[in-house]
Amino acid sequence: MTIRLFNTLSGQLDELVPSDGQALRMYACGPTVYDFGHIGNFRTFLQIDVLRRALLLTGTQVRHVMNITDVDDKIIRNAAAAGISIGEYTGPFEAAFLEDLESLGVQRPEQLARATEHIEKMVELIQKLAAVGAAYQAEDGSWYFRLAAFPEYGKLSKKDLSGMEDGARVDVDEYEKDSARDFALWKAAKPGEHSWDTAIGRGRPGWHIECSAMAMEYLGESFDLHAGGEDLTFPHHENEIAQSECVTHKPFARHWMHVRFLLVDGRKMSKSEGNFFTLRDLLLKGYKASAIRLSLISVPYRHQYNFTFDGLVEATAAIDRLRTFHQRLKQGNFAPGSNPALQDAAKKAQADYLAALSNDLNTAEARAPIFDLLRAANTAIDHGQLLADDRDAILTVLASFDAVFCVLEDRDAEPTRKALEYAEKSGRMADVAPELLARQALSDKMVEVMVAMRDQAKRQRNFSRADQIRNELTEKGIVLEDSKDGVRWKRK
Ligand SMILES: [Zn+2]
């Protein structure tokens, strides 16, 4: 089965197959580590994780590279203001970013590439651009890309750049959306700024050149897929193409994937609007990492996603249903044999699930057959019509669902614990939801001790004591479920 994915460059759905017949070589633009990641950033990384996992599920190996931008204007400014080196400044944010990805179940790319560790490669690329007349040095020592050297400029974003002014320059990394200008490849050092002494002068790389140099370093001059948020299409990705193809005369990336922006309660997310959330903000409000993951991936990547707290509550309920069902299947005793109706339902669910995923990663349509199967199987269990072979067939479908969605196993305690640790360290305990603090007041160990005490009370037929313990746990948000194999507990 092959995944068909919308390609911004060709403007159509294209099949995604490794051109070398081995592994799909993909590059995804990573974070600039000057702050904590917000949910808009994480929607992009999660949707790229969906792609990665869907490729692996359908038997395609991947070689996935992600950059870490650990030098730019803001980083240099903030580090100088704090009186520390740029590494000291970015280190904790990089660690926080990687921890957040882990909390969200995002698989680590095969290669992380820090900009500051590839300065030499960027300098080499700028020298090659200068050799073909596509780069020039300005009076202050900075280097610029000459747009006029690349007539195909604009082919990704489909912008009409006919009114473009030759020689007009811009030296900041983010500029007005519709103006195409010669852009900075290398910025000459201003006095006192962090810089590198190189063959093209003392300074630091521009943002765009980082991605071109590092992508080609790890994936070759021409590779399969380049991904990022939709805001990167222009100018960042357009500039990456220009810088690379001017030197190689080969297509830089064949396939371009762009993840659409999210809204919060129907509005653009911004700090000034007060609707700006980092992952940590949501965890401290008491939402579970798995619910945040499910919520951020359940709307397909090319659709605008409207983040709401109601959506998180719904995702929490959906995950509860899935996990309860999964436990019911794993722990139940089912008679041998198989029920043809359920066997068919499992086959259909699996086929519909894979078909939806391979159709431009339609996660919304991929979810639906899984929940249909869950309802049919629960009804069958209630009527004693689910047999051992059916259980196995349905567990297989759930496993392939979870290979991409990654929410079935309850790993939520750890991200919450880490978020609380962060809140304590950074003086944010006042932002922690009281319900969350109350729940956390009982450590896992204490819960286990109380569950064991209740067990013992039951064995001694002291049912009022057993009920009393159960009620105490309920008040603390701990749900007990009696099953044939003993008592399971979870946090509500
Ligand atoms: Zn990039």
Short mmCIF file of C-alpha atoms and ligand atoms in Angstrom, two decimals:
data_model
loop_
_atom_site.label_atom_id
_atom_site.label_comp_id
_atom_site.label_asym_id
_atom_site.label_seq_id
_atom_site.Cartn_x
_atom_site.Cartn_y
_atom_site.Cartn_z
CA MET A 1 0.00 0.00 0.00
CA THR A 2 1.35 3.41 -1.01
CA ILE A 3 0.55 6.71 0.61
CA ARG A 4 -0.69 9.50 -1.64
CA LEU A 5 0.09 12.91 -0.26
CA PHE A 6 -0.67 16.42 -1.46
CA ASN A 7 2.45 17.94 -2.95
CA THR A 8 2.59 21.76 -2.70
CA LEU A 9 5.07 21.83 -5.58
CA SER A 10 3.01 19.82 -8.09
CA GLY A 11 -0.33 20.98 -6.70
CA GLN A 12 -1.76 17.46 -6.65
CA LEU A 13 -1.76 14.19 -4.73
CA ASP A 14 1.43 12.31 -5.50
CA GLU A 15 2.55 8.86 -4.46
CA LEU A 16 5.19 8.87 -1.78
CA VAL A 17 7.84 6.27 -2.51
CA PRO A 18 11.57 6.23 -1.74
CA SER A 19 13.40 7.18 -4.93
CA ASP A 20 16.38 5.03 -3.93
CA GLY A 21 14.10 2.02 -3.36
CA GLN A 22 15.23 1.82 0.26
CA ALA A 23 14.22 4.54 2.67
CA LEU A 24 12.16 7.67 2.22
CA ARG A 25 14.53 10.56 2.80
CA MET A 26 12.66 13.37 4.50
CA TYR A 27 13.61 16.70 6.04
CA ALA A 28 11.32 18.60 8.40
CA CYS A 29 12.03 22.13 9.56
CA GLY A 30 12.49 22.04 13.31
CA PRO A 31 12.10 24.63 16.04
CA THR A 32 14.01 27.80 16.79
CA VAL A 33 14.88 27.14 20.42
CA TYR A 34 14.37 30.50 22.10
CA ASP A 35 11.16 29.68 24.00
CA PHE A 36 8.78 26.81 24.82
CA GLY A 37 6.88 25.29 21.90
CA HIS A 38 3.20 26.24 21.52
CA ILE A 39 0.38 23.99 20.37
CA GLY A 40 0.55 25.43 16.84
CA ASN A 41 4.16 24.26 16.56
CA PHE A 42 3.23 20.90 17.98
CA ARG A 43 0.34 20.40 15.60
CA THR A 44 2.89 20.53 12.77
CA PHE A 45 5.32 18.12 14.47
CA LEU A 46 2.46 15.75 15.33
CA GLN A 47 1.15 15.69 11.77
CA ILE A 48 4.65 14.97 10.49
CA ASP A 49 4.78 12.18 13.08
CA VAL A 50 1.52 10.84 11.63
CA LEU A 51 3.15 10.77 8.20
CA ARG A 52 6.27 9.09 9.55
CA ARG A 53 4.29 6.45 11.42
CA ALA A 54 1.94 5.84 8.49
CA LEU A 55 4.95 5.25 6.23
CA LEU A 56 6.43 2.79 8.71
CA LEU A 57 3.07 1.04 9.12
CA THR A 58 2.74 0.57 5.37
CA GLY A 59 6.23 -0.89 5.15
CA THR A 60 8.27 2.13 4.02
CA GLN A 61 11.50 2.81 5.86
CA VAL A 62 12.30 6.45 6.56
CA ARG A 63 15.39 8.54 7.04
CA HIS A 64 14.09 11.62 8.78
CA VAL A 65 16.20 14.68 9.52
CA MET A 66 15.09 17.62 11.64
CA ASN A 67 17.08 20.78 12.28
CA ILE A 68 17.35 22.66 15.54
CA THR A 69 17.83 26.38 14.89
CA ASP A 70 20.04 27.34 17.80
CA VAL A 71 21.29 30.66 16.45
CA ASP A 72 19.30 33.59 15.08
CA ASP A 73 18.78 37.29 15.79
CA LYS A 74 16.42 36.69 18.71
CA ILE A 75 18.65 34.07 20.33
CA ILE A 76 21.71 36.30 20.07
CA ARG A 77 19.77 39.22 21.53
CA ASN A 78 18.17 37.26 24.39
CA ALA A 79 21.39 35.49 25.33
CA ALA A 80 23.30 38.78 25.39
CA ALA A 81 20.58 40.37 27.54
CA ALA A 82 20.82 37.46 29.98
CA GLY A 83 24.63 37.68 29.98
CA ILE A 84 25.08 34.03 28.92
CA SER A 85 26.38 32.23 25.85
CA ILE A 86 23.94 31.25 23.10
CA GLY A 87 24.47 27.57 23.98
CA GLU A 88 23.62 28.23 27.61
CA TYR A 89 20.54 30.09 26.46
CA THR A 90 19.23 27.56 23.91
CA GLY A 91 20.21 24.34 25.75
CA PRO A 92 17.29 24.28 28.20
CA PHE A 93 14.77 25.19 25.45
CA GLU A 94 16.08 22.44 23.20
CA ALA A 95 15.80 19.94 26.06
CA ALA A 96 12.27 21.17 26.82
CA PHE A 97 11.29 20.84 23.17
CA LEU A 98 12.54 17.25 22.96
CA GLU A 99 10.82 16.41 26.24
CA ASP A 100 7.55 17.89 24.93
CA LEU A 101 7.81 15.79 21.76
CA GLU A 102 8.27 12.71 23.89
CA SER A 103 5.28 13.63 26.05
CA LEU A 104 3.20 13.82 22.89
CA GLY A 105 4.40 10.45 21.62
CA VAL A 106 6.28 11.99 18.67
CA GLN A 107 8.99 9.64 17.41
CA ARG A 108 12.52 11.04 17.36
CA PRO A 109 13.86 11.61 13.80
CA GLU A 110 16.88 9.53 12.79
CA GLN A 111 18.98 12.68 12.74
CA LEU A 112 18.78 15.95 14.66
CA ALA A 113 20.98 18.67 13.19
CA ARG A 114 21.95 21.75 15.17
CA ALA A 115 22.72 24.83 13.07
CA THR A 116 25.73 25.82 15.20
CA GLU A 117 27.36 22.45 14.47
CA HIS A 118 27.16 22.90 10.68
CA ILE A 119 28.55 26.39 10.13
CA GLU A 120 31.34 25.02 7.92
CA LYS A 121 28.81 23.37 5.55
CA MET A 122 26.85 26.60 5.27
CA VAL A 123 29.97 28.57 4.44
CA GLU A 124 30.88 26.03 1.73
CA LEU A 125 27.43 26.35 0.19
CA ILE A 126 27.65 30.15 0.16
CA GLN A 127 31.06 29.88 -1.55
CA LYS A 128 29.54 27.62 -4.21
CA LEU A 129 26.72 30.12 -4.73
CA ALA A 130 29.24 32.92 -5.09
CA ALA A 131 31.17 30.86 -7.65
CA VAL A 132 28.08 30.58 -9.90
CA GLY A 133 27.21 34.26 -9.44
CA ALA A 134 24.19 33.66 -7.21
CA ALA A 135 25.68 35.20 -4.07
CA TYR A 136 27.35 38.55 -3.51
CA GLN A 137 28.89 40.36 -0.61
CA ALA A 138 27.48 43.73 0.51
CA GLU A 139 29.53 46.67 1.81
CA ASP A 140 29.10 45.63 5.46
CA GLY A 141 30.49 42.15 4.76
CA SER A 142 27.13 40.34 4.74
CA TRP A 143 26.34 37.92 1.92
CA TYR A 144 23.13 37.96 -0.08
CA PHE A 145 21.40 35.61 -2.49
CA ARG A 146 20.79 37.21 -5.88
CA LEU A 147 17.17 36.41 -6.74
CA ALA A 148 17.72 37.29 -10.37
CA ALA A 149 20.05 34.25 -10.57
CA PHE A 150 17.12 31.87 -10.11
CA PRO A 151 14.31 32.48 -12.62
CA GLU A 152 12.24 29.66 -11.12
CA TYR A 153 11.92 31.55 -7.83
CA GLY A 154 8.27 31.39 -6.72
CA LYS A 155 7.53 27.92 -8.16
CA LEU A 156 6.63 26.44 -4.76
CA SER A 157 4.45 29.23 -3.39
CA LYS A 158 3.10 30.03 -6.90
CA LYS A 159 3.72 33.70 -6.33
CA ASP A 160 3.86 36.06 -9.24
CA LEU A 161 7.12 37.86 -8.72
CA SER A 162 7.22 39.76 -11.99
CA GLY A 163 7.30 43.12 -10.22
CA MET A 164 10.37 42.09 -8.28
CA GLU A 165 13.01 44.72 -7.88
CA ASP A 166 16.48 43.54 -8.86
CA GLY A 167 19.04 44.13 -6.14
CA ALA A 168 16.54 45.14 -3.42
CA ARG A 169 17.67 43.48 -0.22
CA VAL A 170 16.32 42.27 3.06
CA ASP A 171 18.48 41.14 5.92
CA VAL A 172 15.95 39.90 8.46
CA ASP A 173 14.80 36.29 8.53
CA GLU A 174 11.11 37.08 8.40
CA TYR A 175 9.86 39.69 6.00
CA GLU A 176 6.59 40.92 4.57
CA LYS A 177 4.73 38.09 2.98
CA ASP A 178 4.62 39.38 -0.55
CA SER A 179 7.88 41.07 -1.10
CA ALA A 180 10.60 39.07 -2.74
CA ARG A 181 14.03 40.54 -2.23
CA ASP A 182 17.61 39.37 -2.27
CA PHE A 183 17.89 37.69 1.10
CA ALA A 184 20.72 37.33 3.61
CA LEU A 185 22.81 34.16 3.45
CA TRP A 186 25.38 35.35 5.96
CA LYS A 187 25.22 38.28 8.33
CA ALA A 188 28.38 40.15 9.15
CA ALA A 189 29.01 40.39 12.88
CA LYS A 190 28.13 43.63 14.61
CA PRO A 191 30.42 44.61 17.48
CA GLY A 192 30.03 42.38 20.53
CA GLU A 193 27.75 39.89 18.77
CA HIS A 194 28.22 36.14 18.81
CA SER A 195 29.93 35.20 15.54
CA TRP A 196 32.12 32.71 13.70
CA ASP A 197 35.38 33.53 11.96
CA THR A 198 35.18 31.87 8.53
CA ALA A 199 36.54 31.96 4.99
CA ILE A 200 33.74 34.34 3.95
CA GLY A 201 34.29 36.65 6.92
CA ARG A 202 33.23 36.97 10.52
CA GLY A 203 29.51 36.58 11.09
CA ARG A 204 26.68 34.13 11.40
CA PRO A 205 24.44 32.22 8.99
CA GLY A 206 21.01 33.36 7.86
CA TRP A 207 18.15 31.03 8.76
CA HIS A 208 17.40 29.79 5.23
CA ILE A 209 20.93 28.61 4.41
CA GLU A 210 20.91 26.35 7.49
CA CYS A 211 18.20 24.11 6.13
CA SER A 212 19.67 23.87 2.62
CA ALA A 213 23.12 22.96 3.92
CA MET A 214 21.98 20.46 6.54
CA ALA A 215 19.34 18.79 4.38
CA MET A 216 21.89 18.16 1.62
CA GLU A 217 24.53 17.08 4.14
CA TYR A 218 22.37 14.23 5.45
CA LEU A 219 20.01 13.44 2.58
CA GLY A 220 21.95 14.27 -0.57
CA GLU A 221 21.44 16.97 -3.20
CA SER A 222 18.04 15.63 -4.15
CA PHE A 223 15.72 13.88 -1.72
CA ASP A 224 12.13 12.67 -1.38
CA LEU A 225 10.17 14.95 0.94
CA HIS A 226 10.46 18.28 2.70
CA ALA A 227 7.89 19.21 5.35
CA GLY A 228 6.99 22.14 7.56
CA GLY A 229 4.23 24.48 8.69
CA GLU A 230 2.33 26.37 5.98
CA ASP A 231 3.88 29.67 7.08
CA LEU A 232 7.27 28.39 5.90
CA THR A 233 6.22 27.95 2.26
CA PHE A 234 7.24 31.52 1.51
CA PRO A 235 9.86 32.78 1.85
CA HIS A 236 11.72 30.09 3.81
CA HIS A 237 11.12 27.06 1.60
CA GLU A 238 11.22 29.08 -1.59
CA ASN A 239 14.64 30.36 -0.49
CA GLU A 240 15.84 26.86 0.40
CA ILE A 241 14.97 25.71 -3.13
CA ALA A 242 16.75 28.68 -4.72
CA GLN A 243 19.93 28.29 -2.66
CA SER A 244 20.14 24.55 -3.32
CA GLU A 245 19.08 24.25 -6.95
CA CYS A 246 21.28 27.12 -8.09
CA VAL A 247 24.27 25.02 -7.08
CA THR A 248 23.11 21.46 -7.85
CA HIS A 249 20.80 21.97 -10.85
CA LYS A 250 18.75 19.09 -9.41
CA PRO A 251 15.33 19.21 -7.75
CA PHE A 252 16.05 19.89 -4.06
CA ALA A 253 13.05 17.99 -2.68
CA ARG A 254 10.57 16.23 -4.98
CA HIS A 255 7.65 16.42 -2.57
CA TRP A 256 6.62 19.28 -0.27
CA MET A 257 4.20 18.82 2.62
CA HIS A 258 2.74 21.81 4.46
CA VAL A 259 0.68 21.60 7.62
CA ARG A 260 -2.07 24.17 7.99
CA PHE A 261 -2.26 26.65 10.86
CA LEU A 262 -4.56 26.17 13.82
CA LEU A 263 -7.04 28.57 15.32
CA VAL A 264 -7.94 28.78 18.99
CA ASP A 265 -11.66 29.21 19.60
CA GLY A 266 -11.99 30.42 16.03
CA ARG A 267 -9.30 33.10 16.34
CA LYS A 268 -5.64 33.32 15.47
CA MET A 269 -3.52 32.24 18.43
CA SER A 270 -1.49 35.11 19.87
CA LYS A 271 -0.03 36.17 23.18
CA SER A 272 -1.84 39.51 23.02
CA GLU A 273 -5.21 37.78 22.51
CA GLY A 274 -4.62 35.70 25.64
CA ASN A 275 -5.31 32.48 23.72
CA PHE A 276 -1.72 31.33 23.42
CA PHE A 277 -0.89 27.91 24.88
CA THR A 278 2.28 25.93 25.25
CA LEU A 279 2.03 22.18 25.80
CA ARG A 280 3.00 22.76 29.42
CA ASP A 281 0.16 25.25 29.91
CA LEU A 282 -2.34 22.57 28.91
CA LEU A 283 -0.77 19.84 31.03
CA LEU A 284 -0.87 22.16 34.06
CA LYS A 285 -4.55 22.78 33.42
CA GLY A 286 -5.00 19.04 33.99
CA TYR A 287 -5.37 17.82 30.38
CA LYS A 288 -3.62 14.59 29.48
CA ALA A 289 -0.83 14.43 26.91
CA SER A 290 -2.66 11.65 25.04
CA ALA A 291 -5.81 13.78 24.72
CA ILE A 292 -3.76 16.69 23.41
CA ARG A 293 -2.12 14.37 20.87
CA LEU A 294 -5.40 12.88 19.69
CA SER A 295 -7.04 16.26 19.49
CA LEU A 296 -4.20 17.83 17.46
CA ILE A 297 -4.03 14.96 14.94
CA SER A 298 -7.70 14.13 14.48
CA VAL A 299 -8.30 16.91 11.97
CA PRO A 300 -6.35 16.15 8.77
CA TYR A 301 -3.22 18.21 8.28
CA ARG A 302 -4.46 20.24 5.31
CA HIS A 303 -7.60 21.35 7.13
CA GLN A 304 -7.72 24.25 9.48
CA TYR A 305 -7.99 22.90 13.00
CA ASN A 306 -9.90 24.87 15.60
CA PHE A 307 -8.52 24.14 19.04
CA THR A 308 -11.05 24.25 21.90
CA PHE A 309 -11.13 22.91 25.44
CA ASP A 310 -14.34 21.06 24.56
CA GLY A 311 -12.31 19.29 21.90
CA LEU A 312 -9.82 18.16 24.55
CA VAL A 313 -12.64 16.88 26.75
CA GLU A 314 -14.03 14.91 23.81
CA ALA A 315 -10.59 13.47 23.03
CA THR A 316 -10.20 12.46 26.68
CA ALA A 317 -13.53 10.61 26.55
CA ALA A 318 -12.63 8.92 23.26
CA ILE A 319 -9.33 7.69 24.71
CA ASP A 320 -11.10 6.38 27.82
CA ARG A 321 -13.48 4.41 25.61
CA LEU A 322 -10.59 2.99 23.59
CA ARG A 323 -8.52 2.02 26.62
CA THR A 324 -11.46 0.43 28.46
CA PHE A 325 -12.32 -1.56 25.33
CA HIS A 326 -8.70 -2.61 24.86
CA GLN A 327 -8.52 -3.85 28.47
CA ARG A 328 -11.84 -5.64 28.08
CA LEU A 329 -10.49 -7.52 25.07
CA LYS A 330 -7.11 -8.30 26.62
CA GLN A 331 -8.42 -9.47 29.96
CA GLY A 332 -11.69 -11.14 29.01
CA ASN A 333 -12.19 -14.89 28.76
CA PHE A 334 -13.64 -15.71 25.39
CA ALA A 335 -14.85 -19.09 24.16
CA PRO A 336 -12.82 -20.62 21.31
CA GLY A 337 -13.95 -20.11 17.73
CA SER A 338 -14.81 -17.15 15.55
CA ASN A 339 -17.87 -15.14 14.65
CA PRO A 340 -17.98 -14.51 10.87
CA ALA A 341 -19.78 -11.16 11.29
CA LEU A 342 -17.05 -9.85 13.59
CA GLN A 343 -14.29 -11.25 11.40
CA ASP A 344 -15.75 -9.31 8.47
CA ALA A 345 -16.15 -6.19 10.60
CA ALA A 346 -12.49 -6.37 11.66
CA LYS A 347 -11.30 -6.83 8.05
CA LYS A 348 -13.44 -3.93 6.85
CA ALA A 349 -12.27 -1.65 9.66
CA GLN A 350 -8.63 -2.41 8.86
CA ALA A 351 -9.11 -1.82 5.12
CA ASP A 352 -11.05 1.43 5.62
CA TYR A 353 -8.50 2.65 8.16
CA LEU A 354 -5.54 2.09 5.83
CA ALA A 355 -7.39 3.49 2.84
CA ALA A 356 -8.15 6.73 4.71
CA LEU A 357 -4.57 7.11 5.91
CA SER A 358 -3.10 6.50 2.49
CA ASN A 359 -5.50 9.06 1.03
CA ASP A 360 -3.53 12.17 2.03
CA LEU A 361 -3.39 11.12 5.71
CA ASN A 362 -7.08 11.58 6.34
CA THR A 363 -6.94 10.99 10.09
CA ALA A 364 -10.59 11.92 10.65
CA GLU A 365 -11.76 9.22 8.22
CA ALA A 366 -9.17 6.79 9.58
CA ARG A 367 -10.55 7.09 13.13
CA ALA A 368 -14.17 6.45 12.24
CA PRO A 369 -14.00 2.71 11.32
CA ILE A 370 -12.06 1.97 14.52
CA PHE A 371 -14.82 3.41 16.69
CA ASP A 372 -17.46 1.59 14.59
CA LEU A 373 -15.63 -1.66 15.26
CA LEU A 374 -15.41 -0.84 18.97
CA ARG A 375 -19.19 -0.38 19.17
CA ALA A 376 -19.92 -3.60 17.26
CA ALA A 377 -17.48 -5.60 19.38
CA ASN A 378 -18.75 -4.21 22.70
CA THR A 379 -22.30 -5.19 21.73
CA ALA A 380 -21.08 -8.65 20.73
CA ILE A 381 -19.27 -9.09 24.07
CA ASP A 382 -22.41 -8.01 25.95
CA HIS A 383 -24.31 -10.81 24.15
CA GLY A 384 -21.59 -13.42 24.51
CA GLN A 385 -21.02 -13.45 20.73
CA LEU A 386 -17.36 -12.44 20.62
CA LEU A 387 -15.06 -15.47 20.43
CA ALA A 388 -11.34 -15.93 20.96
CA ASP A 389 -10.36 -15.58 17.28
CA ASP A 390 -12.41 -12.40 17.02
CA ARG A 391 -10.55 -10.97 19.96
CA ASP A 392 -7.24 -11.65 18.20
CA ALA A 393 -8.46 -10.13 14.94
CA ILE A 394 -9.69 -6.98 16.67
CA LEU A 395 -6.52 -6.62 18.74
CA THR A 396 -4.57 -6.69 15.46
CA VAL A 397 -6.69 -3.84 14.09
CA LEU A 398 -6.20 -1.86 17.31
CA ALA A 399 -2.45 -2.39 17.08
CA SER A 400 -2.32 -0.94 13.58
CA PHE A 401 -4.51 1.97 14.70
CA ASP A 402 -2.17 2.62 17.57
CA ALA A 403 0.95 2.39 15.42
CA VAL A 404 -0.10 5.82 14.12
CA PHE A 405 -2.43 7.32 16.74
CA CYS A 406 -0.37 6.13 19.74
CA VAL A 407 -2.89 6.65 22.55
CA LEU A 408 -3.88 3.15 23.71
CA GLU A 409 -1.23 2.60 26.37
CA ASP A 410 -1.66 4.89 29.34
CA ARG A 411 1.59 6.88 29.49
CA ASP A 412 -0.04 10.05 30.76
CA ALA A 413 1.30 10.12 34.30
CA GLU A 414 4.89 10.92 33.25
CA PRO A 415 4.22 14.06 31.14
CA THR A 416 2.00 15.43 33.89
CA ARG A 417 4.63 14.70 36.51
CA LYS A 418 7.28 16.46 34.40
CA ALA A 419 5.00 19.46 33.83
CA LEU A 420 4.47 19.77 37.59
CA GLU A 421 8.21 19.54 38.14
CA TYR A 422 8.67 22.33 35.59
CA ALA A 423 5.96 24.43 37.31
CA GLU A 424 7.68 24.04 40.64
CA LYS A 425 11.10 24.97 39.24
CA SER A 426 9.86 27.99 37.31
CA GLY A 427 7.53 29.41 39.94
CA ARG A 428 4.34 28.56 38.06
CA MET A 429 2.55 26.51 40.73
CA ALA A 430 -0.23 29.13 40.77
CA ASP A 431 -1.09 28.05 37.19
CA VAL A 432 -1.70 24.43 38.19
CA ALA A 433 -5.37 23.40 38.19
CA PRO A 434 -6.48 22.59 41.78
CA GLU A 435 -8.08 19.32 40.59
CA LEU A 436 -4.71 18.25 39.21
CA LEU A 437 -2.93 19.03 42.49
CA ALA A 438 -5.58 17.11 44.43
CA ARG A 439 -5.17 14.13 42.12
CA GLN A 440 -1.41 14.21 42.31
CA ALA A 441 -1.47 14.36 46.10
CA LEU A 442 -1.74 10.58 46.09
CA SER A 443 1.41 9.04 44.66
CA ASP A 444 1.14 5.87 42.58
CA LYS A 445 2.67 3.96 45.46
CA MET A 446 0.05 5.23 47.88
CA VAL A 447 -2.73 4.28 45.50
CA GLU A 448 -1.31 0.79 45.20
CA VAL A 449 -1.10 0.47 48.98
CA MET A 450 -4.73 1.57 49.31
CA VAL A 451 -5.84 -0.83 46.59
CA ALA A 452 -4.07 -3.65 48.42
CA MET A 453 -5.72 -2.61 51.70
CA ARG A 454 -9.12 -2.68 50.03
CA ASP A 455 -8.37 -6.11 48.60
CA GLN A 456 -7.50 -7.42 51.99
CA ALA A 457 -10.66 -5.93 53.51
CA LYS A 458 -12.69 -7.68 50.82
CA ARG A 459 -10.99 -10.99 51.46
CA GLN A 460 -11.80 -10.59 55.14
CA ARG A 461 -15.38 -9.86 54.08
CA ASN A 462 -15.14 -6.41 55.65
CA PHE A 463 -17.14 -4.82 52.83
CA SER A 464 -17.89 -1.53 54.55
CA ARG A 465 -14.15 -0.92 55.00
CA ALA A 466 -13.54 -1.87 51.35
CA ASP A 467 -16.23 0.57 50.19
CA GLN A 468 -14.83 3.29 52.41
CA ILE A 469 -11.37 2.94 50.82
CA ARG A 470 -12.91 2.93 47.37
CA ASN A 471 -14.79 6.16 48.14
CA GLU A 472 -11.65 7.84 49.41
CA LEU A 473 -9.89 6.92 46.20
CA THR A 474 -12.81 8.13 44.07
CA GLU A 475 -12.66 11.49 45.81
CA LYS A 476 -9.01 11.71 44.80
CA GLY A 477 -9.89 10.99 41.19
CA ILE A 478 -8.79 7.35 41.22
CA VAL A 479 -11.11 4.96 39.40
CA LEU A 480 -11.07 1.29 40.37
CA GLU A 481 -12.18 -1.44 38.02
CA ASP A 482 -12.72 -4.96 39.33
CA SER A 483 -11.87 -7.62 36.80
CA LYS A 484 -11.31 -11.35 36.85
CA ASP A 485 -7.58 -10.77 37.10
CA GLY A 486 -7.78 -8.42 40.05
CA VAL A 487 -8.24 -4.69 40.45
CA ARG A 488 -7.02 -2.13 37.95
CA TRP A 489 -6.85 1.55 38.76
CA LYS A 490 -6.44 4.71 36.79
CA ARG A 491 -6.55 8.45 37.35
CA LYS A 492 -9.70 10.10 36.08
ZN ZN B 1 13.85 25.02 7.23
#
